[in-house]
Structures are given as C-alpha cells and as structure tokens.
Amino acid sequence: SRRRNGMKISEEDLSTEIIEQLVNMVGEFTNVNDLAETLNVSRTTISRKIEEGEIVAFHFGSRVIVVTRSLQGIIEKFL
C-alpha cells in the first residue's frame, strides 16, 4: 500500500484512480495515436502491447480502437 495525503491507499485503489483519470482524459475508447500522445510513448509501443495482448483493442474499419480500461494491468505493474 502507499500513502496519499497521509492516508494509506492500496495499489488496486491507486491503479483504479489512475484509470479513471485516463478515461476522463481520453474516453472509454480511444485510438492508438491519442493514447500514445497522452501517455507520452510511441505508437509502436502501444501497437506492440496490443499485439502482446496487454492492451485490448479492436478494428473498426481501418482504425484500431483501444479499450482504455484495459490498461489497468499495465498500470498495476508500475505501482
């Protein structure tokens, strides 16, 4: 667990809060470009994580749509 404002917060609660903030920024669904820009990583990194199954995405025509909440597992790895 970690402390926030002097209070203990579990890693699960922290990752949930981070995901909520990310959803508020980019929406429940986003595209690879917007997600990469928001997270300050390359499009290649996002695409690789999709291919590895760490990020859930689906094709809509020629576009790749990312399920934003699917990033929770990745976020939890960094906490």
Coordinates of N, CA, C and O in Angstrom, one line a residue:
S1 N 0.8 -1.2 0.0 CA 0.0 0.0 0.0 C 0.9 1.2 0.0 O 2.0 1.2 0.4
R2 N 0.3 2.3 -0.4 CA 1.0 3.6 -0.5 C 0.3 4.6 0.3 O -0.9 4.4 0.7
R3 N 0.9 5.8 0.5 CA 0.2 6.8 1.3 C -0.2 8.0 0.3 O 0.6 8.3 -0.6
R4 N -1.3 8.5 0.5 CA -1.8 9.6 -0.2 C -2.5 10.6 0.7 O -3.4 10.2 1.4
N5 N -2.0 11.8 0.8 CA -2.5 12.8 1.8 C -2.5 12.2 3.2 O -3.4 12.4 4.0
G6 N -1.4 11.5 3.5 CA -1.3 10.9 4.8 C -2.1 9.7 5.1 O -2.0 9.1 6.2
M7 N -2.9 9.2 4.1 CA -3.7 8.0 4.3 C -3.2 6.9 3.4 O -2.6 7.1 2.3
K8 N -3.3 5.7 3.9 CA -2.9 4.5 3.1 C -3.9 4.3 2.0 O -5.1 4.4 2.2
I9 N -3.4 4.0 0.9 CA -4.2 3.6 -0.3 C -3.6 2.4 -0.9 O -2.4 2.3 -1.1
S10 N -4.5 1.4 -1.2 CA -4.0 0.2 -1.8 C -3.5 0.4 -3.2 O -4.0 1.3 -3.9
E11 N -2.7 -0.5 -3.7 CA -2.2 -0.3 -5.1 C -3.4 -0.5 -6.1 O -3.4 0.1 -7.1
E12 N -4.3 -1.4 -5.7 CA -5.5 -1.6 -6.6 C -6.3 -0.3 -6.6 O -6.8 0.1 -7.7
D13 N -6.5 0.3 -5.5 CA -7.3 1.6 -5.5 C -6.6 2.7 -6.3 O -7.2 3.5 -7.0
L14 N -5.2 2.7 -6.2 CA -4.5 3.7 -6.9 C -4.5 3.5 -8.4 O -4.7 4.4 -9.2
S15 N -4.4 2.2 -8.8 CA -4.5 1.9 -10.2 C -5.9 2.2 -10.8 O -6.0 2.7 -11.9
T16 N -6.9 2.0 -10.0 CA -8.3 2.3 -10.4 C -8.4 3.8 -10.5 O -9.1 4.3 -11.5
E17 N -7.9 4.6 -9.6 CA -7.9 6.0 -9.7 C -7.2 6.5 -10.9 O -7.7 7.4 -11.6
I18 N -6.1 6.0 -11.2 CA -5.3 6.4 -12.4 C -6.1 6.1 -13.7 O -6.2 6.9 -14.6
I19 N -6.7 4.9 -13.7 CA -7.5 4.5 -14.9 C -8.7 5.5 -15.1 O -9.0 5.9 -16.2
E20 N -9.4 5.9 -14.0 CA -10.5 6.8 -14.0 C -10.0 8.1 -14.6 O -10.7 8.7 -15.4
Q21 N -8.8 8.6 -14.2 CA -8.3 9.8 -14.7 C -8.0 9.7 -16.2 O -8.3 10.6 -17.0
L22 N -7.5 8.6 -16.6 CA -7.2 8.4 -18.0 C -8.4 8.3 -18.8 O -8.5 8.9 -19.9
V23 N -9.5 7.6 -18.3 CA -10.8 7.6 -19.0 C -11.3 9.0 -19.1 O -11.9 9.4 -20.2
N24 N -11.2 9.8 -18.1 CA -11.7 11.2 -18.2 C -10.9 12.0 -19.2 O -11.5 12.9 -19.9
M25 N -9.6 11.7 -19.5 CA -8.8 12.4 -20.4 C -9.1 11.9 -21.9 O -9.2 12.8 -22.8
V26 N -9.2 10.6 -22.1 CA -9.3 10.1 -23.5 C -10.6 9.4 -23.8 O -10.9 9.1 -25.0
G27 N -11.4 9.1 -22.8 CA -12.7 8.4 -23.0 C -12.6 6.9 -22.8 O -11.4 6.4 -22.6
E28 N -13.7 6.2 -22.8 CA -13.7 4.8 -22.6 C -13.0 4.1 -23.7 O -12.4 3.0 -23.5
F29 N -13.1 4.6 -24.9 CA -12.4 4.1 -26.0 C -11.6 5.2 -26.7 O -12.0 6.4 -26.7
T30 N -10.4 4.8 -27.2 CA -9.6 5.8 -27.8 C -8.8 5.2 -29.0 O -9.0 4.0 -29.2
N31 N -8.1 6.0 -29.7 CA -7.3 5.4 -30.8 C -5.8 5.4 -30.4 O -5.4 6.0 -29.4
V32 N -5.0 4.6 -31.1 CA -3.6 4.4 -30.8 C -2.9 5.8 -30.8 O -2.1 6.0 -29.8
N33 N -3.1 6.7 -31.7 CA -2.4 8.0 -31.7 C -2.7 8.8 -30.5 O -1.7 9.3 -29.8
D34 N -4.0 8.9 -30.1 CA -4.3 9.7 -28.9 C -3.8 9.1 -27.6 O -3.3 9.8 -26.8
L35 N -3.8 7.8 -27.5 CA -3.3 7.1 -26.3 C -1.8 7.3 -26.2 O -1.3 7.6 -25.2
A36 N -1.1 7.1 -27.3 CA 0.4 7.3 -27.3 C 0.7 8.7 -26.9 O 1.7 8.9 -26.1
E37 N 0.0 9.7 -27.5 CA 0.3 11.1 -27.1 C 0.0 11.3 -25.7 O 0.9 12.0 -25.0
T38 N -1.1 10.8 -25.2 CA -1.4 11.1 -23.8 C -0.4 10.4 -22.8 O -0.1 11.0 -21.8
L39 N 0.0 9.2 -23.1 CA 1.0 8.5 -22.3 C 2.4 8.8 -22.6 O 3.3 8.3 -21.9
N40 N 2.6 9.7 -23.6 CA 4.0 10.1 -24.0 C 4.9 8.8 -24.3 O 6.0 8.7 -23.9
V41 N 4.3 7.9 -25.1 CA 5.0 6.8 -25.6 C 4.8 6.7 -27.1 O 3.9 7.4 -27.6
S42 N 5.5 5.9 -27.8 CA 5.3 5.8 -29.3 C 4.1 5.0 -29.6 O 3.6 4.1 -28.9
R43 N 3.7 5.2 -30.9 CA 2.6 4.4 -31.4 C 3.0 2.9 -31.5 O 2.2 2.0 -31.3
T44 N 4.3 2.7 -31.8 CA 4.8 1.4 -31.9 C 4.7 0.6 -30.5 O 4.3 -0.5 -30.5
T45 N 5.0 1.3 -29.5 CA 4.8 0.7 -28.1 C 3.4 0.3 -27.9 O 3.1 -0.8 -27.4
I46 N 2.4 1.2 -28.2 CA 1.0 0.9 -28.0 C 0.7 -0.3 -28.9 O 0.0 -1.3 -28.4
S47 N 1.1 -0.3 -30.1 CA 0.7 -1.4 -31.0 C 1.3 -2.7 -30.6 O 0.7 -3.8 -30.7
R48 N 2.6 -2.7 -30.1 CA 3.2 -3.9 -29.6 C 2.4 -4.5 -28.4 O 2.2 -5.7 -28.3
K49 N 2.0 -3.6 -27.5 CA 1.2 -4.1 -26.3 C -0.1 -4.6 -26.7 O -0.6 -5.6 -26.1
I50 N -0.7 -4.1 -27.8 CA -1.9 -4.7 -28.3 C -1.7 -6.1 -28.9 O -2.4 -7.0 -28.6
E51 N -0.6 -6.2 -29.7 CA -0.2 -7.5 -30.3 C 0.1 -8.5 -29.2 O -0.2 -9.7 -29.3
E52 N 0.7 -8.1 -28.1 CA 1.0 -9.0 -27.0 C -0.2 -9.3 -26.1 O -0.1 -10.1 -25.2
G53 N -1.3 -8.6 -26.4 CA -2.5 -8.9 -25.6 C -2.6 -8.2 -24.3 O -3.5 -8.4 -23.5
E54 N -1.6 -7.2 -24.0 CA -1.7 -6.5 -22.8 C -2.6 -5.3 -22.8 O -3.1 -4.8 -21.8
I55 N -3.0 -4.9 -24.0 CA -4.0 -3.8 -24.2 C -5.1 -4.4 -25.1 O -4.8 -5.0 -26.2
V56 N -6.3 -4.3 -24.7 CA -7.4 -4.8 -25.5 C -7.8 -3.7 -26.6 O -8.0 -2.5 -26.2
A57 N -7.9 -4.1 -27.8 CA -8.3 -3.2 -28.9 C -9.1 -4.0 -29.9 O -9.0 -5.3 -30.0
F58 N -9.8 -3.3 -30.8 CA -10.5 -4.0 -31.9 C -10.4 -3.1 -33.1 O -10.2 -1.9 -33.0
H59 N -10.6 -3.7 -34.3 CA -10.5 -3.0 -35.5 C -11.9 -2.5 -35.9 O -12.9 -3.3 -35.8
F60 N -12.0 -1.3 -36.3 CA -13.3 -0.7 -36.8 C -13.0 -0.1 -38.1 O -12.4 1.0 -38.2
G61 N -13.2 -0.9 -39.2 CA -12.7 -0.5 -40.5 C -11.2 -0.5 -40.5 O -10.6 -1.5 -40.0
S62 N -10.6 0.6 -40.8 CA -9.1 0.6 -40.9 C -8.5 1.2 -39.5 O -7.3 1.2 -39.3
R63 N -9.4 1.6 -38.6 CA -9.0 2.2 -37.3 C -8.8 1.1 -36.3 O -9.6 0.1 -36.3
V64 N -7.9 1.3 -35.4 CA -7.7 0.4 -34.2 C -8.3 1.2 -33.0 O -7.8 2.3 -32.7
I65 N -9.3 0.7 -32.3 CA -9.9 1.3 -31.2 C -9.4 0.6 -29.9 O -9.6 -0.6 -29.8
V66 N -8.9 1.3 -29.0 CA -8.4 0.8 -27.7 C -9.4 0.9 -26.6 O -10.1 2.0 -26.5
V67 N -9.6 -0.1 -25.8 CA -10.4 -0.1 -24.7 C -9.6 0.5 -23.5 O -8.7 -0.2 -23.0
T68 N -9.8 1.7 -23.1 CA -9.0 2.4 -22.2 C -8.8 1.6 -20.9 O -7.7 1.5 -20.4
R69 N -9.8 1.1 -20.3 CA -9.7 0.4 -19.1 C -8.9 -0.8 -19.1 O -8.4 -1.3 -18.1
S70 N -8.6 -1.3 -20.3 CA -7.7 -2.5 -20.4 C -6.3 -2.2 -20.0 O -5.4 -3.1 -19.9
L71 N -5.9 -0.9 -19.8 CA -4.6 -0.6 -19.4 C -4.3 -0.8 -17.9 O -3.2 -0.6 -17.5
Q72 N -5.4 -1.1 -17.2 CA -5.2 -1.2 -15.7 C -4.1 -2.2 -15.4 O -3.3 -2.0 -14.5
G73 N -4.0 -3.4 -16.1 CA -3.0 -4.3 -15.8 C -1.6 -3.8 -15.9 O -0.7 -4.0 -15.1
I74 N -1.4 -3.0 -17.0 CA -0.1 -2.4 -17.2 C 0.2 -1.4 -16.1 O 1.4 -1.3 -15.6
I75 N -0.7 -0.6 -15.8 CA -0.6 0.4 -14.7 C -0.2 -0.3 -13.4 O 0.7 0.1 -12.7
E76 N -0.8 -1.4 -13.1 CA -0.6 -2.1 -11.8 C 0.9 -2.6 -11.8 O 1.4 -2.7 -10.7
K77 N 1.4 -3.0 -12.9 CA 2.8 -3.4 -13.0 C 3.8 -2.4 -12.5 O 4.9 -2.7 -12.0
F78 N 3.4 -1.1 -12.7 CA 4.3 0.0 -12.4 C 4.2 0.5 -11.0 O 4.9 1.4 -10.5
L79 N 3.2 0.0 -10.3 CA 3.0 0.5 -8.9 C 3.7 -0.4 -7.9 O 4.0 -1.4 -8.1

